[in-house]
Amino acid sequence: MAVVVIVVIVVVLVVVAANDDTDHPPADDVKVTSCTVNSATQHPTARVEIHNHSSKASTYAVTVEFVTANGTRVSEGGTLSSTVAPGQTVRTEVGGADRVTQEVTCKVTDVTRLAS
């Protein structure tokens, strides 16, 4: 039991340290460039741009929520981009898992950046 607790604490510390860049926090590296709902499939898609402002090649995990005009979250999705070099920009898509029948806005809700 003690070994499991120590491993969990070490993993948490590594993730916190990897995201503890006050000059360039991970959330500042990601922006939504478009937000649409496919009329045929009714699945929402966010196009996102990741720009690595850190000094190390990094892997990014990005979560996006899809929200209606009244603030209801109707879907959520995520993406993983591996080995983004310092200064490199990557463009990718995040698809929502649920069908939606109305216009949505896309909001990045979580960004984790880990040195590769």
PDB file of C-alpha atoms in Angstrom, residues 15 19 26-27 29-30 48 50 58-64 77-84 92 94 108-115:
ATOM      1  CA  VAL A  15       2.547  16.332 -13.766  1.00  0.00           C
ATOM      2  CA  ASN A  19       2.607  22.253 -15.954  1.00  0.00           C
ATOM      3  CA  PRO A  26       0.101  25.201 -20.983  1.00  0.00           C
ATOM      4  CA  ALA A  27      -3.361  26.734 -21.418  1.00  0.00           C
ATOM      5  CA  ASP A  29      -0.325  27.323 -25.813  1.00  0.00           C
ATOM      6  CA  VAL A  30      -3.746  26.229 -27.150  1.00  0.00           C
ATOM      7  CA  VAL A  48      -7.288  23.831 -32.334  1.00  0.00           C
ATOM      8  CA  ILE A  50      -1.089  24.226 -30.277  1.00  0.00           C
ATOM      9  CA  SER A  58       6.304  18.342 -25.214  1.00  0.00           C
ATOM     10  CA  THR A  59       3.254  16.139 -25.470  1.00  0.00           C
ATOM     11  CA  TYR A  60      -0.092  17.931 -25.125  1.00  0.00           C
ATOM     12  CA  ALA A  61      -3.398  16.513 -23.930  1.00  0.00           C
ATOM     13  CA  VAL A  62      -6.246  18.910 -24.757  1.00  0.00           C
ATOM     14  CA  THR A  63      -9.897  18.664 -23.686  1.00  0.00           C
ATOM     15  CA  VAL A  64     -12.635  20.737 -25.330  1.00  0.00           C
ATOM     16  CA  GLY A  77     -13.784  15.545 -26.658  1.00  0.00           C
ATOM     17  CA  GLY A  78     -10.041  15.341 -26.400  1.00  0.00           C
ATOM     18  CA  THR A  79      -6.877  14.995 -28.415  1.00  0.00           C
ATOM     19  CA  LEU A  80      -3.256  14.121 -27.833  1.00  0.00           C
ATOM     20  CA  SER A  81      -0.348  15.657 -29.764  1.00  0.00           C
ATOM     21  CA  SER A  82       3.024  14.033 -29.158  1.00  0.00           C
ATOM     22  CA  THR A  83       6.503  15.522 -29.377  1.00  0.00           C
ATOM     23  CA  VAL A  84       5.668  19.113 -30.268  1.00  0.00           C
ATOM     24  CA  THR A  92      -5.399  19.393 -35.081  1.00  0.00           C
ATOM     25  CA  VAL A  94     -11.064  17.650 -31.454  1.00  0.00           C
ATOM     26  CA  VAL A 108     -10.739  24.474 -24.085  1.00  0.00           C
ATOM     27  CA  THR A 109     -11.289  23.157 -20.556  1.00  0.00           C
ATOM     28  CA  ASP A 110      -7.981  21.410 -19.848  1.00  0.00           C
ATOM     29  CA  VAL A 111      -4.453  21.406 -21.216  1.00  0.00           C
ATOM     30  CA  THR A 112      -1.694  19.171 -19.911  1.00  0.00           C
ATOM     31  CA  ARG A 113       1.825  19.621 -21.247  1.00  0.00           C
ATOM     32  CA  LEU A 114       4.465  17.010 -20.449  1.00  0.00           C
ATOM     33  CA  ALA A 115       8.077  17.227 -21.570  1.00  0.00           C
TER      34      ALA A 115
END
